[in-house]
Tab-separated table of C-alpha atoms in Angstrom:
chain	number	residue	atom	x	y	z
A	1	UNK	CA	0.000	0.000	0.000
A	2	UNK	CA	1.538	3.320	-1.001
A	3	UNK	CA	2.084	6.214	1.401
A	4	UNK	CA	-0.367	8.390	-0.536
A	5	UNK	CA	-3.139	5.860	0.091
A	6	UNK	CA	-2.326	5.858	3.806
A	7	UNK	CA	-2.466	9.643	3.944
A	8	UNK	CA	-5.820	9.650	2.181
A	9	UNK	CA	-7.183	7.047	4.583
A	10	UNK	CA	-5.988	8.998	7.603
A	11	UNK	CA	-7.534	12.193	6.297
A	12	UNK	CA	-10.892	10.439	5.922
A	13	UNK	CA	-10.931	9.080	9.457
A	14	UNK	CA	-12.408	12.020	11.447
A	15	UNK	CA	-15.267	12.457	8.971
A	16	UNK	CA	-16.063	8.755	9.055
A	17	UNK	CA	-16.089	8.668	12.852
A	18	UNK	CA	-18.421	11.589	12.951
A	19	UNK	CA	-20.739	10.019	10.390
A	20	UNK	CA	-21.287	7.006	12.065
A	21	UNK	CA	-5.898	-26.567	9.996
A	22	UNK	CA	-6.300	-30.087	8.964
A	23	UNK	CA	-8.886	-32.042	7.026
A	24	UNK	CA	-11.731	-33.749	8.835
A	25	UNK	CA	-15.378	-34.649	8.836
A	26	UNK	CA	-18.191	-32.155	8.408
A	27	UNK	CA	-19.562	-30.498	11.533
A	28	UNK	CA	-22.814	-28.517	11.538
A	29	UNK	CA	-22.259	-24.764	11.352
A	30	UNK	CA	-25.147	-23.284	13.322
A	31	UNK	CA	-26.915	-20.306	11.694
A	32	UNK	CA	-26.374	-17.112	13.626
A	33	UNK	CA	-29.103	-14.895	15.041
A	34	UNK	CA	-31.210	-13.160	12.430
A	35	UNK	CA	-31.501	-15.981	9.925
A	36	UNK	CA	-34.970	-15.754	8.390
A	37	UNK	CA	-37.176	-18.801	8.206
A	38	UNK	CA	-37.862	-18.158	4.527
A	39	UNK	CA	-34.182	-18.761	3.731
A	40	UNK	CA	-33.628	-21.956	5.713
A	41	UNK	CA	-33.839	-23.986	2.520
A	42	UNK	CA	-30.178	-23.053	2.060
A	43	UNK	CA	-28.137	-25.018	4.583
A	44	UNK	CA	-24.357	-25.237	4.846
A	45	UNK	CA	-22.078	-27.405	6.948
A	46	UNK	CA	-18.469	-26.456	7.608
A	47	UNK	CA	-15.622	-28.961	7.439
A	48	UNK	CA	-12.805	-28.562	9.904
A	49	UNK	CA	-10.294	-26.044	8.509
A	50	UNK	CA	-7.317	-27.157	6.463
A	51	UNK	CA	-3.925	-25.812	7.498
A	52	UNK	CA	-2.093	-24.170	4.609
A	53	UNK	CA	1.607	-23.480	4.126
A	54	UNK	CA	2.628	-19.842	4.494
A	55	UNK	CA	0.882	-16.923	6.146
A	56	UNK	CA	-2.535	-16.933	4.539
A	57	UNK	CA	-3.893	-15.511	1.323
A	58	UNK	CA	-3.058	-12.032	0.131
A	59	UNK	CA	-5.302	-9.239	1.375
A	60	UNK	CA	-8.016	-9.001	-1.214
A	61	UNK	CA	-10.441	-11.109	-3.141
A	62	UNK	CA	-8.298	-12.070	-6.124
A	63	UNK	CA	-5.930	-14.573	-4.563
A	64	UNK	CA	-7.490	-17.843	-5.685
A	65	UNK	CA	-8.781	-19.896	-8.600
A	66	UNK	CA	-10.826	-23.058	-9.152
A	67	UNK	CA	-10.146	-25.677	-11.821
A	68	UNK	CA	-9.541	-29.347	-12.519
A	69	UNK	CA	-5.766	-29.215	-12.346
A	70	UNK	CA	-5.102	-32.970	-12.494
A	71	UNK	CA	-7.746	-33.992	-15.045
A	72	UNK	CA	-9.715	-36.277	-12.713
A	73	UNK	CA	-13.070	-34.515	-13.084
A	74	UNK	CA	-13.027	-32.874	-9.644
A	75	UNK	CA	-12.702	-29.186	-8.754
A	76	UNK	CA	-9.306	-28.289	-7.288
A	77	UNK	CA	-8.074	-25.044	-5.716
A	78	UNK	CA	-5.141	-22.696	-6.251
A	79	UNK	CA	-4.597	-20.169	-3.448
A	80	UNK	CA	-2.062	-17.376	-3.139
A	81	UNK	CA	0.413	-18.126	-0.378
A	82	UNK	CA	0.410	-14.538	0.885
A	83	UNK	CA	3.709	-13.261	2.149
A	84	UNK	CA	5.013	-16.839	2.208
A	85	UNK	CA	5.384	-16.769	-1.586
A	86	UNK	CA	4.200	-19.243	-4.184
A	87	UNK	CA	0.762	-20.762	-4.767
A	88	UNK	CA	-0.882	-23.526	-2.746
A	89	UNK	CA	-2.413	-26.219	-4.968
A	90	UNK	CA	-5.060	-28.328	-3.239
A	91	UNK	CA	-6.183	-31.416	-5.165
A	92	UNK	CA	-9.699	-32.661	-4.526
A	93	UNK	CA	-9.903	-36.280	-3.384
A	94	UNK	CA	-13.275	-36.520	-5.110
A	95	UNK	CA	-15.505	-36.052	-2.076
A	96	UNK	CA	-14.840	-32.383	-1.389
A	97	UNK	CA	-11.850	-33.112	0.816
A	98	UNK	CA	-8.390	-32.121	-0.279
A	99	UNK	CA	-4.929	-33.656	-0.212
A	100	UNK	CA	-2.025	-31.889	1.465
A	101	UNK	CA	-1.174	-28.725	-0.407
A	102	UNK	CA	1.445	-28.713	-3.131
A	103	UNK	CA	3.324	-25.450	-3.608
A	104	UNK	CA	3.793	-24.043	-7.104
A	105	UNK	CA	6.755	-21.695	-7.199
A	106	UNK	CA	6.059	-18.098	-8.180
A	107	UNK	CA	8.263	-15.084	-7.639
A	108	UNK	CA	7.472	-12.492	-4.993
A	109	UNK	CA	4.174	-11.984	-3.213
A	110	UNK	CA	1.361	-13.356	-5.358
A	111	UNK	CA	-1.612	-11.025	-5.122
A	112	UNK	CA	-3.922	-12.425	-7.794
A	113	UNK	CA	-4.437	-15.698	-9.674
A	114	UNK	CA	-6.534	-16.780	-12.639
A	115	UNK	CA	-6.840	-20.121	-14.413
A	116	UNK	CA	-7.328	-21.071	-18.066
A	117	UNK	CA	-5.796	-23.041	-20.910
A	118	UNK	CA	-3.370	-20.404	-22.117
A	119	UNK	CA	-1.217	-22.627	-24.345
A	120	UNK	CA	-3.935	-24.686	-26.045
A	121	UNK	CA	-2.785	-28.112	-24.828
A	122	UNK	CA	-6.087	-28.970	-23.119
A	123	UNK	CA	-4.618	-28.638	-19.606
A	124	UNK	CA	-5.419	-25.836	-17.191
A	125	UNK	CA	-2.666	-23.322	-16.527
A	126	UNK	CA	-2.398	-20.444	-14.065
A	127	UNK	CA	-1.420	-16.818	-14.359
A	128	UNK	CA	-0.120	-15.122	-11.228
A	129	UNK	CA	0.392	-11.422	-10.549
A	130	UNK	CA	3.402	-10.546	-8.414
A	131	UNK	CA	3.551	-7.302	-6.474
A	132	UNK	CA	7.314	-6.906	-6.523
A	133	UNK	CA	8.150	-7.578	-10.174
A	134	UNK	CA	5.253	-5.672	-11.818
A	135	UNK	CA	4.409	-8.663	-13.998
A	136	UNK	CA	2.112	-11.596	-14.581
A	137	UNK	CA	3.649	-15.041	-15.011
A	138	UNK	CA	2.092	-18.000	-16.814
A	139	UNK	CA	2.456	-21.266	-14.881
A	140	UNK	CA	2.103	-24.167	-17.299
A	141	UNK	CA	-0.113	-26.971	-16.015
A	142	UNK	CA	1.364	-30.468	-16.243
A	143	UNK	CA	-1.989	-32.215	-15.904
A	144	UNK	CA	-1.149	-33.798	-12.535
A	145	UNK	CA	-1.515	-30.788	-10.248
A	146	UNK	CA	2.016	-29.543	-10.832
A	147	UNK	CA	2.922	-26.296	-12.578
A	148	UNK	CA	6.096	-25.034	-14.241
A	149	UNK	CA	6.857	-21.339	-14.572
A	150	UNK	CA	6.581	-20.029	-18.126
A	151	UNK	CA	6.743	-16.619	-19.770
A	152	UNK	CA	6.246	-13.382	-17.826
A	153	UNK	CA	4.724	-10.145	-19.083
A	154	UNK	CA	5.247	-6.688	-17.616
A	155	UNK	CA	1.882	-5.123	-16.813
A	156	UNK	CA	2.529	-2.157	-14.518
A	157	UNK	CA	3.047	-1.152	-10.919
A	158	UNK	CA	1.519	-3.356	-8.197
A	159	UNK	CA	-0.773	-5.715	-10.139
A	160	UNK	CA	-3.577	-6.785	-7.819
A	161	UNK	CA	-6.404	-8.312	-9.826
A	162	UNK	CA	-6.809	-10.510	-12.922
A	163	UNK	CA	-9.767	-11.512	-15.060
A	164	UNK	CA	-9.675	-13.746	-18.123
A	165	UNK	CA	-11.973	-13.731	-21.141
A	166	UNK	CA	-11.765	-13.900	-24.923
A	167	UNK	CA	-11.712	-10.193	-25.705
A	168	UNK	CA	-11.143	-10.506	-29.470
A	169	UNK	CA	-13.138	-13.656	-30.323
A	170	UNK	CA	-10.130	-15.653	-31.525
A	171	UNK	CA	-10.773	-18.587	-29.201
A	172	UNK	CA	-7.816	-17.735	-26.959
A	173	UNK	CA	-7.894	-16.574	-23.351
A	174	UNK	CA	-6.869	-12.973	-22.837
A	175	UNK	CA	-6.070	-11.073	-19.634
A	176	UNK	CA	-7.086	-7.821	-18.003
A	177	UNK	CA	-4.916	-6.885	-15.029
A	178	UNK	CA	-5.818	-4.239	-12.494
A	179	UNK	CA	-2.738	-2.314	-11.400
A	180	UNK	CA	-2.257	-0.422	-8.169
A	181	UNK	CA	-0.665	2.284	-10.334
A	182	UNK	CA	-4.215	3.333	-11.290
A	183	UNK	CA	-4.171	1.629	-14.670
A	184	UNK	CA	-5.724	-1.405	-16.320
A	185	UNK	CA	-3.499	-3.554	-18.543
A	186	UNK	CA	-5.019	-5.640	-21.358
A	187	UNK	CA	-2.976	-8.515	-22.799
A	188	UNK	CA	-4.168	-10.606	-25.738
A	189	UNK	CA	-3.320	-14.289	-25.622
A	190	UNK	CA	-1.222	-15.730	-28.438
A	191	UNK	CA	-2.381	-19.285	-27.777
A	192	UNK	CA	1.078	-20.648	-26.921
A	193	UNK	CA	1.336	-19.545	-23.294
A	194	UNK	CA	2.519	-16.079	-24.176
A	195	UNK	CA	0.688	-12.768	-24.338
A	196	UNK	CA	1.042	-9.750	-26.539
A	197	UNK	CA	2.329	-6.435	-25.206
A	198	UNK	CA	0.231	-4.895	-22.460
A	199	UNK	CA	-1.608	-1.741	-23.368
A	200	UNK	CA	-2.870	0.500	-20.634
A	201	UNK	CA	-6.274	1.978	-19.896
A	202	UNK	CA	-6.904	4.584	-17.183
A	203	UNK	CA	-8.079	3.143	-13.881
A	204	UNK	CA	-9.359	5.394	-11.107
A	205	UNK	CA	-8.242	7.185	-7.960
A	206	UNK	CA	-8.090	3.970	-5.940
A	207	UNK	CA	-9.266	0.994	-7.957
A	208	UNK	CA	-9.926	-2.007	-5.743
A	209	UNK	CA	-11.500	-4.737	-7.860
A	210	UNK	CA	-12.229	-5.814	-11.424
A	211	UNK	CA	-14.900	-7.994	-13.043
A	212	UNK	CA	-15.680	-9.084	-16.580
A	213	UNK	CA	-19.080	-9.709	-18.148
A	214	UNK	CA	-21.349	-8.680	-20.997
A	215	UNK	CA	-23.048	-5.658	-19.462
A	216	UNK	CA	-24.589	-4.235	-22.645
A	217	UNK	CA	-25.756	-7.435	-24.353
A	218	UNK	CA	-23.694	-7.055	-27.531
A	219	UNK	CA	-21.922	-10.400	-27.154
A	220	UNK	CA	-18.530	-8.861	-26.339
A	221	UNK	CA	-16.762	-9.114	-22.994
A	222	UNK	CA	-16.754	-5.833	-21.061
A	223	UNK	CA	-14.840	-4.792	-17.933
A	224	UNK	CA	-15.990	-3.111	-14.717
A	225	UNK	CA	-13.689	-1.408	-12.211
A	226	UNK	CA	-14.553	-0.428	-8.650
A	227	UNK	CA	-13.021	2.740	-7.195
A	228	UNK	CA	-12.915	2.957	-3.414
A	229	UNK	CA	-12.333	6.704	-3.237
A	230	UNK	CA	-15.036	7.876	-5.643
A	231	UNK	CA	-17.307	4.905	-4.756
A	232	UNK	CA	-18.037	4.547	-8.459
A	233	UNK	CA	-17.988	1.760	-11.032
A	234	UNK	CA	-16.320	2.428	-14.373
A	235	UNK	CA	-17.293	0.259	-17.341
A	236	UNK	CA	-15.049	-0.367	-20.342
A	237	UNK	CA	-17.183	-1.664	-23.193
A	238	UNK	CA	-15.500	-4.316	-25.313
A	239	UNK	CA	-15.499	-3.776	-29.067
A	240	UNK	CA	-14.937	-7.473	-29.814
A	241	UNK	CA	-11.477	-6.938	-31.336
A	242	UNK	CA	-9.544	-6.645	-28.068
A	243	UNK	CA	-10.065	-2.910	-27.727
A	244	UNK	CA	-12.270	-1.125	-25.207
A	245	UNK	CA	-14.170	2.140	-25.046
A	246	UNK	CA	-14.677	3.835	-21.720
A	247	UNK	CA	-18.352	3.979	-20.808
A	248	UNK	CA	-20.210	5.782	-18.092
A	249	UNK	CA	-19.905	5.832	-14.320
A	250	UNK	CA	-22.319	4.199	-11.887
A	251	UNK	CA	-22.529	4.732	-8.134
A	252	UNK	CA	-21.397	1.578	-6.309
A	253	UNK	CA	-22.955	2.605	-3.000
A	254	UNK	CA	-19.763	2.711	-0.936
A	255	UNK	CA	-16.199	1.445	-0.778
A	256	UNK	CA	-16.382	-1.747	-2.873
A	257	UNK	CA	-13.589	-4.081	-1.860
A	258	UNK	CA	-14.825	-6.821	-4.185
A	259	UNK	CA	-17.103	-6.984	-7.223
A	260	UNK	CA	-18.399	-9.981	-9.159
A	261	UNK	CA	-20.476	-10.199	-12.339
A	262	UNK	CA	-23.433	-12.459	-13.137
A	263	UNK	CA	-27.006	-12.389	-14.395
A	264	UNK	CA	-29.095	-11.716	-11.281
A	265	UNK	CA	-32.528	-11.151	-12.836
A	266	UNK	CA	-32.544	-13.499	-15.818
A	267	UNK	CA	-32.577	-10.830	-18.536
A	268	UNK	CA	-29.436	-12.106	-20.245
A	269	UNK	CA	-27.297	-9.166	-19.104
A	270	UNK	CA	-24.524	-9.474	-16.531
A	271	UNK	CA	-25.136	-7.474	-13.360
A	272	UNK	CA	-22.774	-6.556	-10.518
A	273	UNK	CA	-22.657	-7.466	-6.848
A	274	UNK	CA	-20.335	-5.263	-4.789
A	275	UNK	CA	-19.033	-6.263	-1.376
A	276	UNK	CA	-18.757	-3.100	0.704
A	277	UNK	CA	-16.338	-2.421	3.520
A	278	UNK	CA	-16.307	0.766	5.577
A	279	UNK	CA	-14.998	3.840	3.828
A	280	UNK	CA	-11.474	3.797	5.380
A	281	UNK	CA	-8.939	2.292	3.042
A	282	UNK	CA	-7.773	-1.274	3.372
A	283	UNK	CA	-4.517	-0.314	5.066
A	284	UNK	CA	-6.459	0.906	8.096
A	285	UNK	CA	-7.868	-2.562	8.650
A	286	UNK	CA	-4.441	-3.542	9.905
A	287	UNK	CA	-3.867	-0.412	12.014
A	288	UNK	CA	-7.022	0.367	14.001
A	289	UNK	CA	-8.413	-1.444	17.062
A	290	UNK	CA	-11.372	-3.652	16.216
A	291	UNK	CA	-13.763	-1.486	18.264
A	292	UNK	CA	-12.958	1.551	16.123
A	293	UNK	CA	-13.204	-0.496	12.949
A	294	UNK	CA	-16.703	-1.629	13.869
A	295	UNK	CA	-17.700	1.973	14.570
A	296	UNK	CA	-16.373	3.015	11.177
A	297	UNK	CA	-18.202	0.219	9.418
A	298	UNK	CA	-21.507	0.748	11.213
A	299	UNK	CA	-24.473	0.193	8.908
A	300	UNK	CA	-22.790	2.231	6.176
A	301	UNK	CA	-20.416	0.486	3.836
A	302	UNK	CA	-21.211	-2.996	5.123
A	303	UNK	CA	-22.968	-5.774	3.270
A	304	UNK	CA	-23.589	-6.054	-0.464
A	305	UNK	CA	-24.942	-3.763	-3.151
A	306	UNK	CA	-26.770	-5.148	-6.195
A	307	UNK	CA	-26.455	-3.156	-9.428
A	308	UNK	CA	-28.639	-4.342	-12.304
A	309	UNK	CA	-27.388	-3.693	-15.836
A	310	UNK	CA	-29.420	-1.173	-17.826
A	311	UNK	CA	-28.509	-2.647	-21.231
A	312	UNK	CA	-26.520	0.435	-22.235
A	313	UNK	CA	-23.314	-0.463	-20.448
A	314	UNK	CA	-24.380	1.185	-17.190
A	315	UNK	CA	-26.251	0.131	-14.082
A	316	UNK	CA	-29.347	1.122	-12.154
A	317	UNK	CA	-29.022	2.670	-8.700
A	318	UNK	CA	-27.606	0.173	-6.185
A	319	UNK	CA	-29.892	-1.752	-3.843
A	320	UNK	CA	-28.217	-2.379	-0.512
A	321	UNK	CA	-28.458	-5.569	1.554
A	322	UNK	CA	-27.091	-5.882	5.070
A	323	UNK	CA	-24.705	-8.803	5.459
A	324	UNK	CA	-22.070	-8.838	8.185
A	325	UNK	CA	-19.599	-6.058	8.890
A	326	UNK	CA	-17.018	-5.074	6.249
A	327	UNK	CA	-17.850	-7.369	3.333
A	328	UNK	CA	-14.584	-8.256	1.648
A	329	UNK	CA	-15.679	-10.956	-0.827
A	330	UNK	CA	-18.847	-11.878	-2.712
A	331	UNK	CA	-19.939	-14.789	-4.914
A	332	UNK	CA	-22.935	-15.566	-7.118
A	333	UNK	CA	-24.419	-19.049	-7.497
A	334	UNK	CA	-27.748	-20.878	-7.235
A	335	UNK	CA	-27.323	-22.327	-3.759
A	336	UNK	CA	-30.913	-23.582	-3.406
A	337	UNK	CA	-31.194	-24.713	-7.059
A	338	UNK	CA	-34.459	-22.883	-7.653
A	339	UNK	CA	-33.216	-21.390	-10.908
A	340	UNK	CA	-32.541	-17.946	-9.391
A	341	UNK	CA	-29.158	-16.498	-8.537
A	342	UNK	CA	-28.223	-16.228	-4.862
A	343	UNK	CA	-25.398	-14.253	-3.259
A	344	UNK	CA	-22.757	-15.260	-0.708
A	345	UNK	CA	-21.019	-12.514	1.292
A	346	UNK	CA	-17.862	-12.936	3.387
A	347	UNK	CA	-17.240	-10.270	6.044
A	348	UNK	CA	-13.848	-9.518	7.542
A	349	UNK	CA	-14.773	-7.834	10.816
A	350	UNK	CA	-17.793	-9.884	11.818
A	351	UNK	CA	-15.975	-13.016	10.592
A	352	UNK	CA	-19.022	-14.553	8.994
A	353	UNK	CA	-20.455	-15.918	5.778
A	354	UNK	CA	-23.942	-14.702	4.884
A	355	UNK	CA	-26.313	-15.952	2.189
A	356	UNK	CA	-28.791	-13.722	0.351
A	357	UNK	CA	-31.483	-15.772	-1.332
A	358	UNK	CA	-32.714	-14.705	-4.765
A	359	UNK	CA	-36.445	-14.042	-4.842
A	360	UNK	CA	-36.718	-13.120	-8.527
A	361	UNK	CA	-36.351	-9.939	-10.528
A	362	UNK	CA	-32.936	-9.189	-9.068
A	363	UNK	CA	-34.290	-8.947	-5.515
A	364	UNK	CA	-32.935	-10.861	-2.531
A	365	UNK	CA	-34.122	-11.993	0.887
A	366	UNK	CA	-31.997	-12.415	4.034
A	367	UNK	CA	-30.554	-15.887	4.417
A	368	UNK	CA	-28.588	-17.758	7.058
A	369	UNK	CA	-25.255	-16.581	8.400
A	370	UNK	CA	-22.389	-18.825	9.515
A	371	UNK	CA	-19.241	-18.179	11.484
A	372	UNK	CA	-16.138	-18.038	9.277
A	373	UNK	CA	-13.149	-17.907	11.583
A	374	UNK	CA	-10.084	-15.997	10.490
A	375	UNK	CA	-11.930	-13.216	8.707
A	376	UNK	CA	-12.731	-14.532	5.224
A	377	UNK	CA	-11.391	-12.463	2.342
A	378	UNK	CA	-12.049	-14.740	-0.601
A	379	UNK	CA	-14.958	-16.891	-1.797
A	380	UNK	CA	-14.633	-19.656	-4.385
A	381	UNK	CA	-17.965	-21.223	-5.308
A	382	UNK	CA	-18.491	-24.530	-7.137
A	383	UNK	CA	-19.577	-28.123	-6.480
A	384	UNK	CA	-16.615	-29.636	-4.635
A	385	UNK	CA	-18.159	-32.910	-3.455
A	386	UNK	CA	-19.969	-33.923	-6.636
A	387	UNK	CA	-23.512	-33.923	-5.259
A	388	UNK	CA	-24.785	-31.321	-7.722
A	389	UNK	CA	-25.097	-28.515	-5.154
A	390	UNK	CA	-22.672	-25.551	-5.170
A	391	UNK	CA	-20.387	-25.344	-2.153
A	392	UNK	CA	-18.085	-22.570	-0.926
A	393	UNK	CA	-14.350	-22.551	-0.271
A	394	UNK	CA	-13.435	-19.846	2.229
A	395	UNK	CA	-9.740	-19.130	2.840
A	396	UNK	CA	-8.945	-17.197	6.004
A	397	UNK	CA	-7.860	-13.582	6.020
A	398	UNK	CA	-4.617	-11.968	7.113
A	399	UNK	CA	-2.454	-14.258	9.198
A	400	UNK	CA	-4.988	-17.101	9.031
A	401	UNK	CA	-3.292	-19.801	6.978
A	402	UNK	CA	-6.335	-22.016	6.715
A	403	UNK	CA	-9.139	-23.013	4.381
A	404	UNK	CA	-12.709	-23.958	5.289
A	405	UNK	CA	-15.059	-25.785	2.942
A	406	UNK	CA	-18.742	-25.003	3.501
A	407	UNK	CA	-20.684	-27.929	2.086
A	408	UNK	CA	-24.120	-27.250	0.688
A	409	UNK	CA	-26.457	-29.775	2.321
A	410	UNK	CA	-29.650	-28.076	1.178
A	411	UNK	CA	-30.622	-31.176	-0.775
A	412	UNK	CA	-30.469	-33.538	2.209
A	413	UNK	CA	-33.006	-33.941	5.005
A	414	UNK	CA	-32.483	-31.586	7.987
């Protein structure tokens, strides 16, 4: 975190104050107070946490990826090893439990990871963004859970977020990398594990997260950036040839630490869910006593905002949903399999995982909340145990080198 960001956070503080493990069997995770009866159809059970090498994931919601890294048909995990360096690879045993982590070597502190077949060999690879060397590195998948470092591409100062999509419709995975230097780097895949030269787009005053989706319905991948200072979303509309045109601004509703794209109301357009923390910048989360942090968060800046796409590349006014205190990660999936998108929200200060159940038309009802020890900062949603119901992988936050799998048992008898 740069000194300018710290100064800005400190200057905001008075105004904000005034305004206000190891693998094991599944154990029931009791819903916390406030869970509505209408949402009890969604039920999760937490496995005992897995201990991970290193010091926990990087601070932020980009430090992990899901994929079948050993070609056995089961969803595996790749998690940034925080300040310990490298990437933890956890191979799924087939029942939602994971083998002891392998470590894929990567230079420096890995802040963001994405997966895809970048060299066209049919095996999943990884790209990792390193804070110290201003680059992204392709890690070539060997098909057995191991990875070998490949080509690196310079992208800019302090890369902190990656999304992958086919920006130019050539059948190859491309990259968009959010840089802490207030820029967005776009790199077009060459199909052989390498990427073309990065070209830069303006970011914002303090861009915190990036998401990709088709927000205007033209069939081309677009990009959305969240700015914590202006509390705005910026959309770059894809032209379909790898270039982007800057669109309008939309109010995010607060300091969005994490954004994710998905169709929330079934209209065929990708919408945005923003996880909101309190307005002080992320650096303050490590500096202030927890009592002051909770005061800063208050009801403002906590929970999730839903922004429905307007079909023109912008979004309607955000609708706010309370969910924990200081929401640092969000995910979209159909957790009750009723055909409507639901939302999962991980909160750093209240150390919980909250479900918002889709009720149709892009509206949501309060769901159950579960304790997530360690202050979750990342959510990875897919079916890990092969029962057809989406589960959640929740790595711990700063200093918590552990991973908890929340199994979705909504389909079984209570």
